[in-house]
Tab-separated table of C-alpha atoms in Angstrom:
chain	number	residue	atom	x	y	z
A	1	UNK	CA	114.947	115.369	-41.018
A	2	UNK	CA	112.499	116.100	-38.521
A	3	UNK	CA	113.044	118.411	-35.408
A	4	UNK	CA	112.313	115.160	-33.786
A	5	UNK	CA	114.774	113.469	-35.195
A	6	UNK	CA	117.417	115.770	-34.673
A	7	UNK	CA	116.489	115.770	-31.286
A	8	UNK	CA	116.469	112.147	-30.943
A	9	UNK	CA	120.567	111.315	-32.807
A	10	UNK	CA	121.254	114.065	-30.559
A	11	UNK	CA	120.698	112.356	-27.459
A	12	UNK	CA	121.695	108.603	-29.046
A	13	UNK	CA	124.580	110.238	-29.900
A	14	UNK	CA	125.134	112.415	-26.509
A	15	UNK	CA	124.415	108.769	-24.815
A	16	UNK	CA	127.076	106.644	-26.756
A	17	UNK	CA	129.601	109.956	-26.245
A	18	UNK	CA	129.493	109.790	-22.696
A	19	UNK	CA	129.428	105.790	-22.449
A	20	UNK	CA	132.044	105.908	-24.196
A	21	UNK	CA	134.446	107.408	-21.794
A	22	UNK	CA	133.071	105.111	-19.015
A	23	UNK	CA	134.134	101.570	-20.369
A	24	UNK	CA	135.745	100.556	-17.486
A	25	UNK	CA	135.656	102.934	-14.301
A	26	UNK	CA	132.686	104.690	-14.475
A	27	UNK	CA	132.075	108.863	-15.439
A	28	UNK	CA	132.043	111.135	-12.761
A	29	UNK	CA	129.770	114.332	-13.580
A	30	UNK	CA	130.266	115.391	-10.091
A	31	UNK	CA	133.363	115.026	-8.626
A	32	UNK	CA	134.514	115.202	-5.044
A	33	UNK	CA	137.792	114.651	-3.388
A	34	UNK	CA	136.145	113.455	-0.228
A	35	UNK	CA	137.800	110.694	1.210
A	36	UNK	CA	136.107	107.289	0.827
A	37	UNK	CA	136.604	105.927	4.398
A	38	UNK	CA	135.205	110.018	5.721
A	39	UNK	CA	131.598	109.661	3.508
A	40	UNK	CA	128.521	110.814	6.143
A	41	UNK	CA	126.686	109.073	7.117
A	42	UNK	CA	123.980	111.521	8.010
A	43	UNK	CA	120.131	111.174	7.615
A	44	UNK	CA	118.459	112.655	5.412
A	45	UNK	CA	114.484	112.186	7.633
A	46	UNK	CA	112.242	114.274	10.211
A	47	UNK	CA	111.249	112.560	13.235
A	48	UNK	CA	107.558	113.743	14.465
A	49	UNK	CA	107.101	112.354	18.188
A	50	UNK	CA	104.119	112.136	19.967
A	51	UNK	CA	102.662	111.421	23.067
A	52	UNK	CA	101.451	107.837	22.994
A	53	UNK	CA	105.094	107.186	22.060
A	54	UNK	CA	104.251	106.477	18.121
A	55	UNK	CA	106.472	108.447	15.476
A	56	UNK	CA	106.320	109.741	12.262
A	57	UNK	CA	108.906	109.710	9.469
A	58	UNK	CA	109.120	111.525	6.088
A	59	UNK	CA	109.522	109.075	3.273
A	60	UNK	CA	110.235	109.928	-0.474
A	61	UNK	CA	108.620	108.156	-3.682
A	62	UNK	CA	110.045	107.600	-7.179
A	63	UNK	CA	108.348	106.847	-10.186
A	64	UNK	CA	109.592	104.518	-13.231
A	65	UNK	CA	106.792	106.862	-15.510
A	66	UNK	CA	107.965	104.333	-18.501
A	67	UNK	CA	106.954	105.649	-22.043
A	68	UNK	CA	105.405	108.736	-20.199
A	69	UNK	CA	107.921	109.448	-19.022
A	70	UNK	CA	108.225	111.563	-22.691
A	71	UNK	CA	107.736	115.307	-21.895
A	72	UNK	CA	108.256	117.362	-25.437
A	73	UNK	CA	112.519	117.796	-25.770
A	74	UNK	CA	112.948	116.099	-22.130
A	75	UNK	CA	111.823	113.128	-19.692
A	76	UNK	CA	110.915	113.036	-16.164
A	77	UNK	CA	109.632	111.755	-13.557
A	78	UNK	CA	107.344	112.241	-10.370
A	79	UNK	CA	108.602	112.778	-6.879
A	80	UNK	CA	105.909	112.179	-4.050
A	81	UNK	CA	106.493	112.900	-0.264
A	82	UNK	CA	104.642	111.609	2.953
A	83	UNK	CA	104.622	109.874	6.234
A	84	UNK	CA	105.234	107.119	7.740
A	85	UNK	CA	103.972	106.494	11.410
A	86	UNK	CA	104.884	103.399	13.847
A	87	UNK	CA	103.200	103.277	16.819
A	88	UNK	CA	105.988	102.762	19.848
A	89	UNK	CA	105.073	98.652	19.872
A	90	UNK	CA	105.890	98.534	16.490
A	91	UNK	CA	101.984	97.034	16.025
A	92	UNK	CA	100.494	99.388	14.003
A	93	UNK	CA	101.463	101.119	10.748
A	94	UNK	CA	100.231	104.033	8.659
A	95	UNK	CA	101.463	106.073	5.650
A	96	UNK	CA	99.653	109.270	4.640
A	97	UNK	CA	100.994	111.430	1.183
A	98	UNK	CA	101.109	115.366	0.427
A	99	UNK	CA	99.557	115.775	-2.839
A	100	UNK	CA	100.679	119.351	-2.709
A	101	UNK	CA	104.605	118.238	-2.699
A	102	UNK	CA	104.897	116.430	-5.580
A	103	UNK	CA	106.813	117.833	-7.975
A	104	UNK	CA	108.945	116.324	-11.310
A	105	UNK	CA	112.621	116.234	-12.066
A	106	UNK	CA	113.531	115.831	-15.689
A	107	UNK	CA	116.232	115.254	-17.333
A	108	UNK	CA	118.089	115.546	-21.433
A	109	UNK	CA	119.818	113.018	-21.157
A	110	UNK	CA	118.318	109.415	-22.893
A	111	UNK	CA	119.152	106.505	-24.731
A	112	UNK	CA	116.858	105.240	-27.338
A	113	UNK	CA	114.263	108.237	-26.700
A	114	UNK	CA	113.789	107.144	-23.624
A	115	UNK	CA	114.994	108.401	-19.925
A	116	UNK	CA	114.522	109.100	-16.815
A	117	UNK	CA	112.631	105.845	-15.954
A	118	UNK	CA	113.822	106.593	-12.115
A	119	UNK	CA	114.684	102.455	-9.920
A	120	UNK	CA	115.002	102.452	-6.156
A	121	UNK	CA	116.248	105.617	-4.127
A	122	UNK	CA	119.236	105.389	-1.517
A	123	UNK	CA	120.820	108.120	1.550
A	124	UNK	CA	124.483	107.314	0.555
A	125	UNK	CA	127.115	110.128	1.778
A	126	UNK	CA	124.686	112.750	3.016
A	127	UNK	CA	123.137	112.425	-0.295
A	128	UNK	CA	119.848	111.502	-2.350
A	129	UNK	CA	120.511	108.921	-5.623
A	130	UNK	CA	118.507	107.350	-7.995
A	131	UNK	CA	119.281	105.775	-10.731
A	132	UNK	CA	118.248	105.659	-14.156
A	133	UNK	CA	117.394	102.003	-15.416
A	134	UNK	CA	117.441	102.706	-19.800
A	135	UNK	CA	120.646	105.088	-19.664
A	136	UNK	CA	122.708	104.041	-15.965
A	137	UNK	CA	123.179	107.019	-14.502
A	138	UNK	CA	123.576	107.627	-11.117
A	139	UNK	CA	121.376	111.312	-9.885
A	140	UNK	CA	121.294	113.135	-7.088
A	141	UNK	CA	118.060	114.742	-6.136
A	142	UNK	CA	118.398	117.131	-4.744
A	143	UNK	CA	116.499	120.755	-4.798
A	144	UNK	CA	113.458	119.812	-7.031
A	145	UNK	CA	116.355	118.660	-9.903
A	146	UNK	CA	117.961	115.167	-11.240
A	147	UNK	CA	121.756	116.336	-10.838
A	148	UNK	CA	123.586	113.243	-12.798
A	149	UNK	CA	126.771	112.299	-11.261
A	150	UNK	CA	127.972	108.550	-12.132
A	151	UNK	CA	127.493	106.690	-15.719
A	152	UNK	CA	127.812	103.474	-14.912
A	153	UNK	CA	127.862	100.363	-17.425
A	154	UNK	CA	125.941	97.354	-18.285
A	155	UNK	CA	127.717	93.851	-17.331
A	156	UNK	CA	131.126	93.347	-16.637
A	157	UNK	CA	131.694	97.434	-17.355
A	158	UNK	CA	132.707	97.213	-21.115
A	159	UNK	CA	130.135	97.594	-22.880
A	160	UNK	CA	128.279	100.722	-24.217
A	161	UNK	CA	125.147	99.734	-22.898
A	162	UNK	CA	124.264	101.502	-19.956
A	163	UNK	CA	123.128	99.619	-16.346
A	164	UNK	CA	119.713	99.209	-16.080
A	165	UNK	CA	119.897	99.468	-12.523
A	166	UNK	CA	117.117	98.410	-10.894
A	167	UNK	CA	117.778	98.458	-6.962
A	168	UNK	CA	120.161	100.408	-4.737
A	169	UNK	CA	122.196	99.729	-1.309
A	170	UNK	CA	124.714	100.948	1.196
A	171	UNK	CA	127.224	99.020	2.899
A	172	UNK	CA	130.360	99.928	4.728
A	173	UNK	CA	131.762	103.399	2.952
A	174	UNK	CA	129.928	101.984	-0.639
A	175	UNK	CA	127.155	102.389	-2.458
A	176	UNK	CA	126.036	98.837	-3.877
A	177	UNK	CA	123.688	99.298	-7.418
A	178	UNK	CA	122.440	96.127	-8.762
A	179	UNK	CA	119.707	95.131	-12.172
A	180	UNK	CA	117.709	92.474	-12.590
A	181	UNK	CA	119.707	89.263	-11.076
A	182	UNK	CA	118.761	86.748	-13.824
A	183	UNK	CA	120.249	85.482	-17.053
A	184	UNK	CA	119.154	88.302	-19.986
A	185	UNK	CA	116.842	86.485	-22.044
A	186	UNK	CA	113.944	86.990	-25.390
A	187	UNK	CA	110.508	87.792	-24.327
A	188	UNK	CA	110.674	83.951	-25.056
A	189	UNK	CA	112.938	82.613	-21.962
A	190	UNK	CA	115.949	82.342	-24.706
A	191	UNK	CA	119.558	83.097	-23.122
A	192	UNK	CA	121.625	86.104	-24.768
A	193	UNK	CA	123.575	86.981	-21.917
A	194	UNK	CA	124.342	86.981	-17.710
A	195	UNK	CA	124.808	90.556	-18.064
A	196	UNK	CA	122.339	91.807	-15.620
A	197	UNK	CA	123.926	89.551	-12.958
A	198	UNK	CA	126.851	91.864	-12.491
A	199	UNK	CA	126.856	94.605	-9.624
A	200	UNK	CA	128.840	97.606	-9.354
A	201	UNK	CA	130.531	99.540	-6.393
A	202	UNK	CA	130.148	103.270	-6.406
A	203	UNK	CA	132.630	105.082	-3.994
A	204	UNK	CA	132.132	108.601	-2.545
A	205	UNK	CA	134.745	109.587	-4.846
A	206	UNK	CA	132.097	107.974	-7.469
A	207	UNK	CA	134.509	105.723	-8.337
A	208	UNK	CA	133.398	102.455	-9.200
A	209	UNK	CA	134.454	98.581	-9.717
A	210	UNK	CA	132.090	96.464	-11.293
A	211	UNK	CA	131.984	92.952	-10.104
A	212	UNK	CA	130.067	89.396	-10.788
A	213	UNK	CA	127.082	88.545	-8.773
A	214	UNK	CA	126.141	84.953	-10.749
A	215	UNK	CA	126.943	82.457	-8.469
A	216	UNK	CA	125.340	84.668	-5.590
A	217	UNK	CA	121.984	85.138	-7.659
A	218	UNK	CA	121.841	81.272	-8.522
A	219	UNK	CA	122.239	80.677	-4.654
A	220	UNK	CA	119.147	83.565	-3.876
A	221	UNK	CA	117.151	81.233	-6.497
A	222	UNK	CA	118.163	77.929	-5.206
A	223	UNK	CA	117.723	78.760	-1.516
A	224	UNK	CA	113.418	79.571	-2.693
A	225	UNK	CA	114.096	76.533	-4.587
A	226	UNK	CA	114.353	77.695	-8.246
A	227	UNK	CA	117.206	76.151	-10.741
A	228	UNK	CA	117.532	77.826	-14.083
A	229	UNK	CA	115.182	77.919	-16.661
A	230	UNK	CA	113.262	79.245	-13.464
A	231	UNK	CA	114.031	82.796	-12.781
A	232	UNK	CA	113.851	85.322	-10.035
A	233	UNK	CA	114.032	88.994	-11.009
A	234	UNK	CA	115.168	91.465	-8.361
A	235	UNK	CA	114.347	95.159	-7.643
A	236	UNK	CA	114.435	95.346	-4.018
A	237	UNK	CA	118.083	94.255	-2.344
A	238	UNK	CA	119.431	95.617	1.000
A	239	UNK	CA	122.573	95.140	3.183
A	240	UNK	CA	121.475	95.369	6.605
A	241	UNK	CA	124.516	97.105	9.363
A	242	UNK	CA	122.645	95.920	12.195
A	243	UNK	CA	122.009	92.627	11.175
A	244	UNK	CA	125.252	92.107	9.342
A	245	UNK	CA	123.121	90.206	6.354
A	246	UNK	CA	122.181	90.862	3.504
A	247	UNK	CA	117.841	90.871	2.452
A	248	UNK	CA	115.952	90.475	-0.914
A	249	UNK	CA	112.901	91.350	-1.879
A	250	UNK	CA	112.105	89.185	-5.160
A	251	UNK	CA	109.761	91.199	-7.858
A	252	UNK	CA	108.453	87.945	-9.705
A	253	UNK	CA	110.326	84.398	-9.573
A	254	UNK	CA	109.004	80.837	-11.662
A	255	UNK	CA	110.407	77.251	-11.795
A	256	UNK	CA	109.329	77.338	-14.998
A	257	UNK	CA	110.975	79.298	-18.373
A	258	UNK	CA	110.925	83.128	-18.016
A	259	UNK	CA	107.712	84.902	-20.633
A	260	UNK	CA	107.394	88.710	-20.795
A	261	UNK	CA	103.281	87.571	-20.635
A	262	UNK	CA	102.862	85.217	-17.839
A	263	UNK	CA	105.508	87.212	-16.078
A	264	UNK	CA	103.074	89.717	-15.419
A	265	UNK	CA	101.463	87.457	-12.322
A	266	UNK	CA	104.066	85.993	-10.794
A	267	UNK	CA	104.691	87.942	-7.903
A	268	UNK	CA	105.647	86.916	-4.704
A	269	UNK	CA	105.747	86.518	-1.038
A	270	UNK	CA	108.993	86.023	0.381
A	271	UNK	CA	111.728	87.259	2.014
A	272	UNK	CA	115.270	85.859	1.770
A	273	UNK	CA	117.895	86.596	4.272
A	274	UNK	CA	121.556	85.787	3.519
A	275	UNK	CA	124.523	86.059	5.569
A	276	UNK	CA	127.080	88.463	5.359
A	277	UNK	CA	129.252	86.390	2.759
A	278	UNK	CA	125.850	84.860	0.685
A	279	UNK	CA	126.169	81.839	1.132
A	280	UNK	CA	123.902	80.743	3.493
A	281	UNK	CA	120.337	81.744	2.907
A	282	UNK	CA	117.239	81.837	4.971
A	283	UNK	CA	113.858	82.545	3.558
A	284	UNK	CA	110.427	83.590	5.352
A	285	UNK	CA	107.670	84.372	4.088
A	286	UNK	CA	105.054	87.292	4.114
A	287	UNK	CA	101.217	87.140	4.476
A	288	UNK	CA	99.675	85.141	2.156
A	289	UNK	CA	100.436	85.279	-1.977
A	290	UNK	CA	96.751	86.190	-2.817
A	291	UNK	CA	97.718	89.222	-5.164
A	292	UNK	CA	100.102	87.671	-7.842
A	293	UNK	CA	100.449	90.471	-10.047
A	294	UNK	CA	101.469	92.688	-7.112
A	295	UNK	CA	105.341	92.230	-7.271
A	296	UNK	CA	107.834	94.300	-4.927
A	297	UNK	CA	110.014	97.070	-6.315
A	298	UNK	CA	111.435	98.949	-3.452
A	299	UNK	CA	112.089	98.485	0.450
A	300	UNK	CA	113.845	100.189	3.539
A	301	UNK	CA	114.221	99.147	6.772
A	302	UNK	CA	112.093	101.441	9.393
A	303	UNK	CA	114.702	103.955	11.368
A	304	UNK	CA	114.647	103.565	15.636
A	305	UNK	CA	113.071	99.370	14.642
A	306	UNK	CA	116.510	97.875	14.776
A	307	UNK	CA	115.749	96.958	11.522
A	308	UNK	CA	112.968	94.358	12.631
A	309	UNK	CA	110.665	96.656	10.696
A	310	UNK	CA	110.454	97.253	6.716
A	311	UNK	CA	108.812	99.476	4.377
A	312	UNK	CA	107.495	98.160	1.200
A	313	UNK	CA	106.876	99.367	-1.967
A	314	UNK	CA	104.329	96.856	-4.950
A	315	UNK	CA	103.870	98.090	-8.295
A	316	UNK	CA	101.324	95.810	-11.058
A	317	UNK	CA	101.782	96.030	-14.172
A	318	UNK	CA	98.986	94.873	-16.966
A	319	UNK	CA	100.508	93.621	-21.236
A	320	UNK	CA	103.625	95.637	-20.170
A	321	UNK	CA	101.686	99.087	-18.545
A	322	UNK	CA	101.451	100.012	-14.969
A	323	UNK	CA	98.771	99.519	-13.074
A	324	UNK	CA	98.943	101.152	-9.581
A	325	UNK	CA	101.290	100.618	-6.478
A	326	UNK	CA	100.979	99.632	-3.480
A	327	UNK	CA	102.857	100.334	-0.359
A	328	UNK	CA	102.708	97.596	2.816
A	329	UNK	CA	104.670	97.774	6.499
A	330	UNK	CA	106.056	93.951	7.568
A	331	UNK	CA	108.861	92.379	10.080
A	332	UNK	CA	111.581	90.633	9.392
A	333	UNK	CA	109.899	87.317	10.275
A	334	UNK	CA	106.729	87.683	7.781
A	335	UNK	CA	103.971	89.178	9.900
A	336	UNK	CA	102.084	91.786	8.421
A	337	UNK	CA	101.963	95.076	9.843
A	338	UNK	CA	100.134	97.676	7.360
A	339	UNK	CA	98.165	95.716	4.946
A	340	UNK	CA	98.817	96.905	0.689
A	341	UNK	CA	97.661	100.279	0.472
A	342	UNK	CA	97.153	101.584	-2.647
A	343	UNK	CA	99.064	104.892	-3.429
A	344	UNK	CA	97.914	107.899	-5.129
A	345	UNK	CA	97.264	107.056	-9.371
A	346	UNK	CA	98.383	104.438	-12.003
A	347	UNK	CA	101.912	104.946	-11.312
A	348	UNK	CA	105.157	101.769	-10.850
A	349	UNK	CA	106.647	103.645	-8.178
A	350	UNK	CA	110.316	102.193	-8.093
A	351	UNK	CA	111.921	103.835	-5.054
A	352	UNK	CA	111.277	104.970	-1.710
A	353	UNK	CA	113.449	106.370	1.014
A	354	UNK	CA	113.399	108.823	4.326
A	355	UNK	CA	114.624	111.801	3.416
């Protein structure tokens, strides 16, 4: 057996062992005794104020490099820092990045020879977290390092496979993590299971509760006129404590059966807003849908706008490989403030946070 095969086997065994002990409640790597009801709501971003009333906020973006994440015996993700500037009247916005501040975070924990394919970012309990959609590991991002915190299992939590986590949001005292929000199928759309329709509630202490959201995701896509075998894929979901509502920016959707090839050109320009108990929904169209290959991958509400403005990421893929990513700013009524702004490099940016 070669050294590389030995390394892959070690990674597989390590992941299998860690997953096995996390079947029902999730595994905590950095245990905290802090009471859940006393979580920190501290902000991590910096703010610069200008004489004309404009404000500039620090942002951080993270990538999912897919197969390119492997770097020797480790796996890595690119972190990029920048700034979002918004005018006083919230009618104009601008984004710029500091290339000198880019850095990689890495890990040696993998599943199936893949890892560190980070999706989304969330500030929770005063810390910055991301989720690896290959292993199901939540990492704390700090001091240019990625530190494992909690391992999430797929579906109801009693399977060995890690959660393919795609989005994260904070509601009250919990971090909520979800997947694609559609039935798991083959590349040709043949049904396999409902595991991607479960979400995970994670407390500040790292305790995990698994909840079946199948009916929720069915109602969300039904609001846009889609019924199975049509589908909707989610990578960008946020809870707004200001509006006490849920916000969904679907990445892909179609009234037709899922097809891996066709899916790459089924991007959306739809914002779906749901009430707190997810029983009633409003559909908002954002600008035009001329760029069907671009799909939403993440978003956050812009600070100090009463959750009226959203900054969102889109990514584009061709034949399963990343082509480009974009940032855009719009309001919750669908008015575009900043048109798709292409980001540096052929990377798939899947997480953004104010930090």
